[in-house]
Amino acid sequence: MPDDDAISLSSDEEEETRPFDRKDNLKLDLAALDENPKTFFEFVKRDRRIERRGAVFAPVIHNVIAALGGLEGGEYRLGDEAYGCLKDLKKFWRKDDTDDERTVAHIFWEARLLPNDLVPILLETAGKGAVEDKCAIAAADLATAMTWPIDLAEELKELDDELDQGTDYTQLLLSHLCYKAALLQKGVLQALLGIMLPCIAKEKKARTERDGQIVNVVLHLFRNLAFIKDRPANMHGSVDEAEYSSLQSKYIKALSEAHILDLLMTIASNATQDAFFNQWNTLVLEIFYLLFRGVSSPLLALDQEKRTKDNLAKLLEAENRVKVENTRHASSRHSRFGTTISVRLNNKKTADQDANGAEDIAPSTDRPIVLHRQQALNRETGAILDLKKKKIKGATKKADEFGAEIYLSTDSKAILQNTARTFIETCFNSFLGSVLKDIKSERPKITEKDNLRLLFVVKWFLEFFLAVREQAKVAAKAGRKVTAWDFEVIGEVVERSWIVWILKRMRGAMEEKPKLWIELQAGIECLNQLLLLIDNMSASEIADPDLNEAAELLQQQIIYNGEVLDLSVESLRSYKEGVQSLRYLDSSIRLGYSLLRMLERWAKARGNNELYVRKRKAARSRKKKSQDDEEEENVVQEDVDDTIHEVIFTFDTFEAKFAHEEITHTLITYLSRYEEFKDSEQMKRVVNLLHRQAVKTKAEGLFFKVSTLNLFKTLLSSQKSFPKEQPYKDLVSLITFILRQYFKAVEKEPFLIVESFFPKSRGRWKQFSSWTPEEKVSKKGRGEMEENKHPAEVQVKRGHSWSEQLGIAIACLVENDQQDLVDWTREILALVIAQRKRIIEDVDGSSSQSQIDEDAMDDDAREAAAAKLGQPSNEAMAKLEDYLIPYLSDEHADAATKNPHLKLVFRLVKFYILDDNADELEWYIPAAILPPELQSSLNVINQFLETPLDLKGKKATQMLSKKTSRKRRKVVASDDEGAALPSDVDDEEPKKKKAKKKKEQVLYKSAQFIEDSDVEYGDDEAFWARERAARERTALAAAEGKIATMRSSGTKKRKRAGTGKASKKKTLQEALKSDDEKSDGNDSSKKSDGESAGSDKEERARKKTPDADPPSDDDGVTKPKKGKSRVVISDEE
């Protein structure tokens, strides 16, 4: 074999000097040559380089292939250097790693290396001995490389737009189909299994690294064969094409016959116990993903023998439906002479123009249109004209990102059914748990596609599990004995860690740019199956309380985690035709339907109890300008973590989120494909969501668009061909309701016809719907209502006297046509005045009996005597009682509780409230309010009713302002003696930042100064001894005329000279000091023999507090003796 370095291409300079003699095989573009000669010659050089590379490699490779061996007497004979030739061919294959044209792969395909040489070598050498096994392993290694999947999307991305325009992968894809057919020959898969079984059968200590590599190669070959897709079935194709369209069914049968599926089950079930098998868990996951991709799990759960008959019945039914539809619009067989109809356009408009004498009518207006279709007799002219129009074929929509449904034979479906059953019963929990553990651990073998495959496999097997349980229910109702699966076999996926991981992957797919729609679709389908699983666990026929409790807990976790709720809305809003697949659309609608139904049942079961859900709020990026003048760029500082807080959840609020134009567009798009619905459940889901929008959220205005109304018209015209099932009947009823609402709205607002041509975004639909906005309360008002349960109170702005305030409050009631409340207030005052006057007169007698010589008194004496005369005696005051104001009607009770203007009048006339926190406020007049004071209030009211206060052209309400709530101090009792400590704590619930700051301050101060303990620290006797000595020194100094607590000279340096404020301040300080010295001298001189002020204070202190107990406050904090004292703010005003 030639050395690798010996195989080299000639340089570009040599290629340019060679004559160009292949003009017939090139497509020369003379225009491109004139515009860009350099690019043209680059194409020529590339083509010559490709041929040069193939011309160099082809002879050498063919010689190596010939040395492998050949047929002799009908048997394949290996060459003497077969193993070395296989290794050389593998070296040649590696040359394609840097070749976009895959030259070596094309040469291998032209030589038919795999079907003519590698397959016979495997059959001849596998399991025949050490040397032969080496050849078999090398052949399997080369076959694995030749069948490695081609990712066309990635390959095309890597191609150069100019130099690689002639690259063709069609031949390589065809070669893979041929390789798969060759490897499915009898005995080949058994030979491959014979290569890997000896490596697995070894003891754990005897295994080497090469054994793991051999198993890895063979498993990758199984993966490669499962990856190769069949060609679409074509009844007009050849025999080879028909064979290539059924290779997957043959492959599944071969895997079953060779017991390879059992081997995969063994690896999957031991992935958590043996590290040797754990290294291939992701590879086994990919094989299962490829085997079950494109297979419907609900259909696979059915009896496959009866499926053939059911499929035939459905096909006949569909064919009959198409015939009926065509017959309805077909021509009658009795129309012997055909049909000819002349149609004139704008006939009414033309008649009006003729009547007005208009002669400049366009020629096209009078020209009639001739129709030759018989349908024109009973159908609209516009519909017949539309039949002549050329239909523009739109872009092909992707059905499913995971692959379209594939055709499999009945035998292969039965094998897959048994495999799925065995997988769920034996290794579902352990295998998927091991894969998820590796993904969370971020092992090197994990790729991004493994997350997608795991989501798909979980979704597929959950759907299969639920379908099998449904079949068991049907069989039980029919009287057959069928053992149903317990929920324990899939218990792994209902753990909280799984739900968290699924939501994390979905959130990551939404946050990626561009968004990962395929992974998001897989996550949505997983959530759908989880919701259905929870619904089955909480079903009424299940009597297990543990299952019901687990289902309720799962529901609570899903609802509490607000991401599920947000994703269900976002998935519907983000759908765009051509971007996501139709399967994504169906999954999103199914998720919204299932989640709303579950939440509705949950809300009904809980009643009016509040429920909190988590709300993730993305942190806003803050831009900070750079201070450097040379750099004008903005430095963006982003918060890494998003803030998560809890909000109150109500079902009506969440349901109202679906009243959005983008969601309506998604639902209408899905409804427009009603002819493609496979069952009535699809129609049921979309009709339910449309009903929630139009009826429950009262958002029928979302459907007032021309495109939507045209679709409704189409649906109503074809309703006779609908299946006789309830969802289709509900659809017709819903469309009728929406159209009725539309025409009612048109009668009220004719301009709606023009609005129908425009989108209903930004809430435009609300003005045309029966939707009514909720009453919103401001944050401040909401806080006050939550605390007081009543509207905010008002007060008169500053600068007004008491009588003016009362006049403004009365004017507010009069402006609002509420003078009856003013009259009610007058009646209350008059009644209380009369009652209290009667009591006072009964006890003290008539005020006329007192004789006062007013002439002999001056004005001040006369006022004092009058005040004394009007003052009742103590006996009369004792008989006066608080007057509780009665409510004679509900209007008075509501006004006294909720009317801020009346409450302001009550407070101004000295009415008080019994309980501020009561649902209905009760007012009373204290007994201390005497009749003269009440009479003055009544006189002021009467005066302002006769002569209203002059407000200088302003309204009375403009003179008011909202009354701010006062901060009240709570009285906190200590644990020891129940003493009250003032605490500046607001009754209102403060904002988060202030509350947190205040809490930190309180905790810090409490921890620093106060400790709840009865333990006494330090030597108390020594402390009080020092205190007594200090008092004696103070008393002795006071007796001598000195002040013991003040130094003879100050410590602060003084300026010798100064003027202005400094000098004035110094003079004031000196004056104060001299006054203090004088007063101290006078006090000391007044003391008697041997008794000083200090000794008197000491004696009084000893009487109050014994020496053993130090003076202290009730809270345990020692009081300061002398010097500066702490300022304590009293609660009393």
mmCIF file of N, CA and C in Angstrom, residues 1031-1102:
data_model
loop_
_atom_site.group_PDB
_atom_site.id
_atom_site.type_symbol
_atom_site.label_atom_id
_atom_site.label_comp_id
_atom_site.label_asym_id
_atom_site.label_seq_id
_atom_site.Cartn_x
_atom_site.Cartn_y
_atom_site.Cartn_z
ATOM 1 N N ARG A 1031 -21.556 59.910 95.363
ATOM 2 C CA ARG A 1031 -22.579 60.793 95.899
ATOM 3 C C ARG A 1031 -22.056 61.564 97.116
ATOM 4 N N GLU A 1032 -21.253 60.901 97.944
ATOM 5 C CA GLU A 1032 -20.696 61.583 99.103
ATOM 6 C C GLU A 1032 -19.757 62.698 98.680
ATOM 7 N N ARG A 1033 -18.934 62.420 97.664
ATOM 8 C CA ARG A 1033 -18.026 63.470 97.182
ATOM 9 C C ARG A 1033 -18.825 64.650 96.622
ATOM 10 N N THR A 1034 -19.913 64.324 95.936
ATOM 11 C CA THR A 1034 -20.738 65.390 95.371
ATOM 12 C C THR A 1034 -21.386 66.221 96.472
ATOM 13 N N ALA A 1035 -21.882 65.555 97.522
ATOM 14 C CA ALA A 1035 -22.515 66.279 98.636
ATOM 15 C C ALA A 1035 -21.505 67.148 99.367
ATOM 16 N N LEU A 1036 -20.277 66.632 99.579
ATOM 17 C CA LEU A 1036 -19.243 67.409 100.268
ATOM 18 C C LEU A 1036 -18.853 68.633 99.460
ATOM 19 N N ALA A 1037 -18.721 68.477 98.158
ATOM 20 C CA ALA A 1037 -18.369 69.611 97.303
ATOM 21 C C ALA A 1037 -19.480 70.646 97.283
ATOM 22 N N ALA A 1038 -20.726 70.189 97.314
ATOM 23 C CA ALA A 1038 -21.847 71.130 97.318
ATOM 24 C C ALA A 1038 -21.902 71.910 98.628
ATOM 25 N N ALA A 1039 -21.542 71.246 99.739
ATOM 26 C CA ALA A 1039 -21.541 71.932 101.027
ATOM 27 C C ALA A 1039 -20.484 73.030 101.072
ATOM 28 N N GLU A 1040 -19.375 72.820 100.344
ATOM 29 C CA GLU A 1040 -18.314 73.811 100.308
ATOM 30 C C GLU A 1040 -18.558 74.896 99.273
ATOM 31 N N GLY A 1041 -19.664 74.788 98.538
ATOM 32 C CA GLY A 1041 -19.976 75.801 97.534
ATOM 33 C C GLY A 1041 -19.357 75.533 96.184
ATOM 34 N N LYS A 1042 -18.932 74.330 95.947
ATOM 35 C CA LYS A 1042 -18.343 73.967 94.651
ATOM 36 C C LYS A 1042 -19.291 73.039 93.888
ATOM 37 N N ILE A 1043 -19.076 73.015 92.603
ATOM 38 C CA ILE A 1043 -19.861 72.115 91.747
ATOM 39 C C ILE A 1043 -18.951 70.971 91.332
ATOM 40 N N ALA A 1044 -19.252 69.779 91.830
ATOM 41 C CA ALA A 1044 -18.346 68.650 91.623
ATOM 42 C C ALA A 1044 -18.359 68.124 90.198
ATOM 43 N N THR A 1045 -19.447 68.377 89.451
ATOM 44 C CA THR A 1045 -19.547 67.801 88.106
ATOM 45 C C THR A 1045 -19.039 68.727 87.034
ATOM 46 N N MET A 1046 -18.507 69.925 87.440
ATOM 47 C CA MET A 1046 -18.024 70.879 86.444
ATOM 48 C C MET A 1046 -16.600 71.275 86.791
ATOM 49 N N ARG A 1047 -15.758 71.367 85.785
ATOM 50 C CA ARG A 1047 -14.381 71.760 85.996
ATOM 51 C C ARG A 1047 -14.307 73.269 86.246
ATOM 52 N N SER A 1048 -13.199 73.649 86.870
ATOM 53 C CA SER A 1048 -13.016 75.068 87.165
ATOM 54 C C SER A 1048 -12.776 75.892 85.929
ATOM 55 N N SER A 1049 -12.229 75.293 84.909
ATOM 56 C CA SER A 1049 -11.985 75.985 83.635
ATOM 57 C C SER A 1049 -12.452 75.103 82.491
ATOM 58 N N GLY A 1050 -12.931 75.722 81.426
ATOM 59 C CA GLY A 1050 -13.409 74.959 80.286
ATOM 60 C C GLY A 1050 -12.281 74.314 79.500
ATOM 61 N N THR A 1051 -12.645 73.345 78.726
ATOM 62 C CA THR A 1051 -11.648 72.630 77.918
ATOM 63 C C THR A 1051 -11.573 73.144 76.496
ATOM 64 N N LYS A 1052 -12.569 73.936 76.099
ATOM 65 C CA LYS A 1052 -12.581 74.423 74.729
ATOM 66 C C LYS A 1052 -11.783 75.716 74.636
ATOM 67 N N LYS A 1053 -10.944 75.784 73.616
ATOM 68 C CA LYS A 1053 -10.156 76.989 73.408
ATOM 69 C C LYS A 1053 -11.049 78.108 72.893
ATOM 70 N N ARG A 1054 -10.854 79.291 73.377
ATOM 71 C CA ARG A 1054 -11.667 80.431 72.982
ATOM 72 C C ARG A 1054 -10.833 81.417 72.199
ATOM 73 N N LYS A 1055 -11.512 82.080 71.295
ATOM 74 C CA LYS A 1055 -10.833 83.117 70.528
ATOM 75 C C LYS A 1055 -10.703 84.372 71.393
ATOM 76 N N ARG A 1056 -9.579 84.978 71.301
ATOM 77 C CA ARG A 1056 -9.329 86.184 72.092
ATOM 78 C C ARG A 1056 -10.144 87.365 71.604
ATOM 79 N N ALA A 1057 -10.292 87.474 70.342
ATOM 80 C CA ALA A 1057 -11.032 88.622 69.798
ATOM 81 C C ALA A 1057 -11.917 88.127 68.681
ATOM 82 N N GLY A 1058 -13.019 88.735 68.525
ATOM 83 C CA GLY A 1058 -13.922 88.335 67.451
ATOM 84 C C GLY A 1058 -15.120 89.237 67.413
ATOM 85 N N THR A 1059 -15.708 89.274 66.285
ATOM 86 C CA THR A 1059 -16.884 90.112 66.094
ATOM 87 C C THR A 1059 -17.953 89.300 65.419
ATOM 88 N N GLY A 1060 -19.109 89.897 65.311
ATOM 89 C CA GLY A 1060 -20.200 89.250 64.568
ATOM 90 C C GLY A 1060 -20.832 88.141 65.376
ATOM 91 N N LYS A 1061 -21.180 87.084 64.701
ATOM 92 C CA LYS A 1061 -21.933 85.992 65.323
ATOM 93 C C LYS A 1061 -21.104 85.254 66.346
ATOM 94 N N ALA A 1062 -19.823 85.110 66.080
ATOM 95 C CA ALA A 1062 -18.982 84.369 67.029
ATOM 96 C C ALA A 1062 -18.901 85.088 68.356
ATOM 97 N N SER A 1063 -18.738 86.396 68.327
ATOM 98 C CA SER A 1063 -18.649 87.149 69.576
ATOM 99 C C SER A 1063 -19.962 87.152 70.321
ATOM 100 N N LYS A 1064 -21.057 87.259 69.596
ATOM 101 C CA LYS A 1064 -22.362 87.231 70.243
ATOM 102 C C LYS A 1064 -22.605 85.893 70.904
ATOM 103 N N LYS A 1065 -22.197 84.828 70.244
ATOM 104 C CA LYS A 1065 -22.409 83.494 70.807
ATOM 105 C C LYS A 1065 -21.588 83.313 72.072
ATOM 106 N N LYS A 1066 -20.364 83.838 72.080
ATOM 107 C CA LYS A 1066 -19.521 83.738 73.271
ATOM 108 C C LYS A 1066 -20.138 84.507 74.431
ATOM 109 N N THR A 1067 -20.647 85.676 74.180
ATOM 110 C CA THR A 1067 -21.254 86.488 75.242
ATOM 111 C C THR A 1067 -22.462 85.789 75.840
ATOM 112 N N LEU A 1068 -23.255 85.139 74.997
ATOM 113 C CA LEU A 1068 -24.434 84.420 75.478
ATOM 114 C C LEU A 1068 -24.038 83.253 76.350
ATOM 115 N N GLN A 1069 -22.996 82.513 75.961
ATOM 116 C CA GLN A 1069 -22.552 81.377 76.763
ATOM 117 C C GLN A 1069 -22.039 81.831 78.127
ATOM 118 N N GLU A 1070 -21.292 82.940 78.131
ATOM 119 C CA GLU A 1070 -20.785 83.440 79.402
ATOM 120 C C GLU A 1070 -21.926 83.882 80.314
ATOM 121 N N ALA A 1071 -22.945 84.515 79.709
ATOM 122 C CA ALA A 1071 -24.082 84.972 80.516
ATOM 123 C C ALA A 1071 -24.822 83.790 81.129
ATOM 124 N N LEU A 1072 -25.023 82.760 80.364
ATOM 125 C CA LEU A 1072 -25.707 81.577 80.880
ATOM 126 C C LEU A 1072 -24.904 80.924 81.985
ATOM 127 N N LYS A 1073 -23.602 80.910 81.817
ATOM 128 C CA LYS A 1073 -22.754 80.272 82.822
ATOM 129 C C LYS A 1073 -22.814 81.025 84.147
ATOM 130 N N SER A 1074 -22.774 82.343 84.046
ATOM 131 C CA SER A 1074 -22.833 83.149 85.275
ATOM 132 C C SER A 1074 -24.165 83.007 85.985
ATOM 133 N N ASP A 1075 -25.248 82.918 85.223
ATOM 134 C CA ASP A 1075 -26.567 82.715 85.844
ATOM 135 C C ASP A 1075 -26.624 81.400 86.574
ATOM 136 N N ASP A 1076 -26.030 80.355 85.978
ATOM 137 C CA ASP A 1076 -26.038 79.039 86.618
ATOM 138 C C ASP A 1076 -25.241 79.055 87.921
ATOM 139 N N GLU A 1077 -24.124 79.736 87.922
ATOM 140 C CA GLU A 1077 -23.294 79.784 89.128
ATOM 141 C C GLU A 1077 -24.027 80.508 90.250
ATOM 142 N N LYS A 1078 -24.750 81.609 89.869
ATOM 143 C CA LYS A 1078 -25.502 82.340 90.885
ATOM 144 C C LYS A 1078 -26.600 81.489 91.490
ATOM 145 N N SER A 1079 -27.329 80.809 90.634
ATOM 146 C CA SER A 1079 -28.430 79.987 91.151
ATOM 147 C C SER A 1079 -27.919 78.857 92.009
ATOM 148 N N ASP A 1080 -26.768 78.260 91.636
ATOM 149 C CA ASP A 1080 -26.204 77.169 92.439
ATOM 150 C C ASP A 1080 -25.742 77.683 93.799
ATOM 151 N N GLY A 1081 -25.196 78.902 93.802
ATOM 152 C CA GLY A 1081 -24.765 79.473 95.076
ATOM 153 C C GLY A 1081 -25.924 79.756 95.997
ATOM 154 N N ASN A 1082 -27.027 80.248 95.465
ATOM 155 C CA ASN A 1082 -28.211 80.514 96.283
ATOM 156 C C ASN A 1082 -28.786 79.238 96.849
ATOM 157 N N ASP A 1083 -28.827 78.179 96.002
ATOM 158 C CA ASP A 1083 -29.384 76.910 96.480
ATOM 159 C C ASP A 1083 -28.530 76.330 97.605
ATOM 160 N N SER A 1084 -27.245 76.413 97.469
ATOM 161 C CA SER A 1084 -26.369 75.820 98.494
ATOM 162 C C SER A 1084 -26.422 76.598 99.815
ATOM 163 N N SER A 1085 -26.659 77.902 99.719
ATOM 164 C CA SER A 1085 -26.730 78.708 100.940
ATOM 165 C C SER A 1085 -27.997 78.480 101.722
ATOM 166 N N LYS A 1086 -29.021 77.954 101.078
ATOM 167 C CA LYS A 1086 -30.293 77.748 101.758
ATOM 168 C C LYS A 1086 -30.322 76.466 102.564
ATOM 169 N N LYS A 1087 -29.328 75.606 102.445
ATOM 170 C CA LYS A 1087 -29.338 74.330 103.166
ATOM 171 C C LYS A 1087 -29.095 74.569 104.664
ATOM 172 N N SER A 1088 -29.690 73.658 105.474
ATOM 173 C CA SER A 1088 -29.568 73.769 106.943
ATOM 174 C C SER A 1088 -28.276 73.132 107.425
ATOM 175 N N ASP A 1089 -28.101 73.021 108.868
ATOM 176 C CA ASP A 1089 -26.861 72.586 109.501
ATOM 177 C C ASP A 1089 -26.513 71.166 109.101
ATOM 178 N N GLY A 1090 -25.287 71.010 108.576
ATOM 179 C CA GLY A 1090 -24.768 69.665 108.264
ATOM 180 C C GLY A 1090 -25.550 68.877 107.257
ATOM 181 N N GLU A 1091 -26.673 69.447 106.769
ATOM 182 C CA GLU A 1091 -27.509 68.746 105.779
ATOM 183 C C GLU A 1091 -27.252 69.401 104.433
ATOM 184 N N SER A 1092 -26.934 68.685 103.484
ATOM 185 C CA SER A 1092 -26.676 69.186 102.129
ATOM 186 C C SER A 1092 -27.698 68.604 101.164
ATOM 187 N N ALA A 1093 -27.721 69.234 100.019
ATOM 188 C CA ALA A 1093 -28.643 68.719 98.976
ATOM 189 C C ALA A 1093 -28.291 67.305 98.574
ATOM 190 N N GLY A 1094 -26.973 67.022 98.576
ATOM 191 C CA GLY A 1094 -26.571 65.659 98.164
ATOM 192 C C GLY A 1094 -27.039 64.619 99.145
ATOM 193 N N SER A 1095 -26.973 64.925 100.496
ATOM 194 C CA SER A 1095 -27.409 63.945 101.484
ATOM 195 C C SER A 1095 -28.908 63.714 101.420
ATOM 196 N N ASP A 1096 -29.695 64.810 101.161
ATOM 197 C CA ASP A 1096 -31.144 64.638 101.005
ATOM 198 C C ASP A 1096 -31.473 63.748 99.820
ATOM 199 N N LYS A 1097 -30.791 63.990 98.724
ATOM 200 C CA LYS A 1097 -31.041 63.144 97.530
ATOM 201 C C LYS A 1097 -30.659 61.697 97.795
ATOM 202 N N GLU A 1098 -29.570 61.519 98.544
ATOM 203 C CA GLU A 1098 -29.132 60.152 98.845
ATOM 204 C C GLU A 1098 -30.149 59.430 99.711
ATOM 205 N N GLU A 1099 -30.713 60.164 100.677
ATOM 206 C CA GLU A 1099 -31.696 59.552 101.575
ATOM 207 C C GLU A 1099 -32.952 59.155 100.809
ATOM 208 N N ARG A 1100 -33.397 60.065 99.939
ATOM 209 C CA ARG A 1100 -34.584 59.748 99.138
ATOM 210 C C ARG A 1100 -34.337 58.560 98.215
ATOM 211 N N ALA A 1101 -33.145 58.463 97.654
ATOM 212 C CA ALA A 1101 -32.822 57.330 96.775
ATOM 213 C C ALA A 1101 -32.808 56.021 97.536
ATOM 214 N N ARG A 1102 -32.323 56.066 98.834
ATOM 215 C CA ARG A 1102 -32.293 54.835 99.629
ATOM 216 C C ARG A 1102 -33.687 54.366 99.996
#
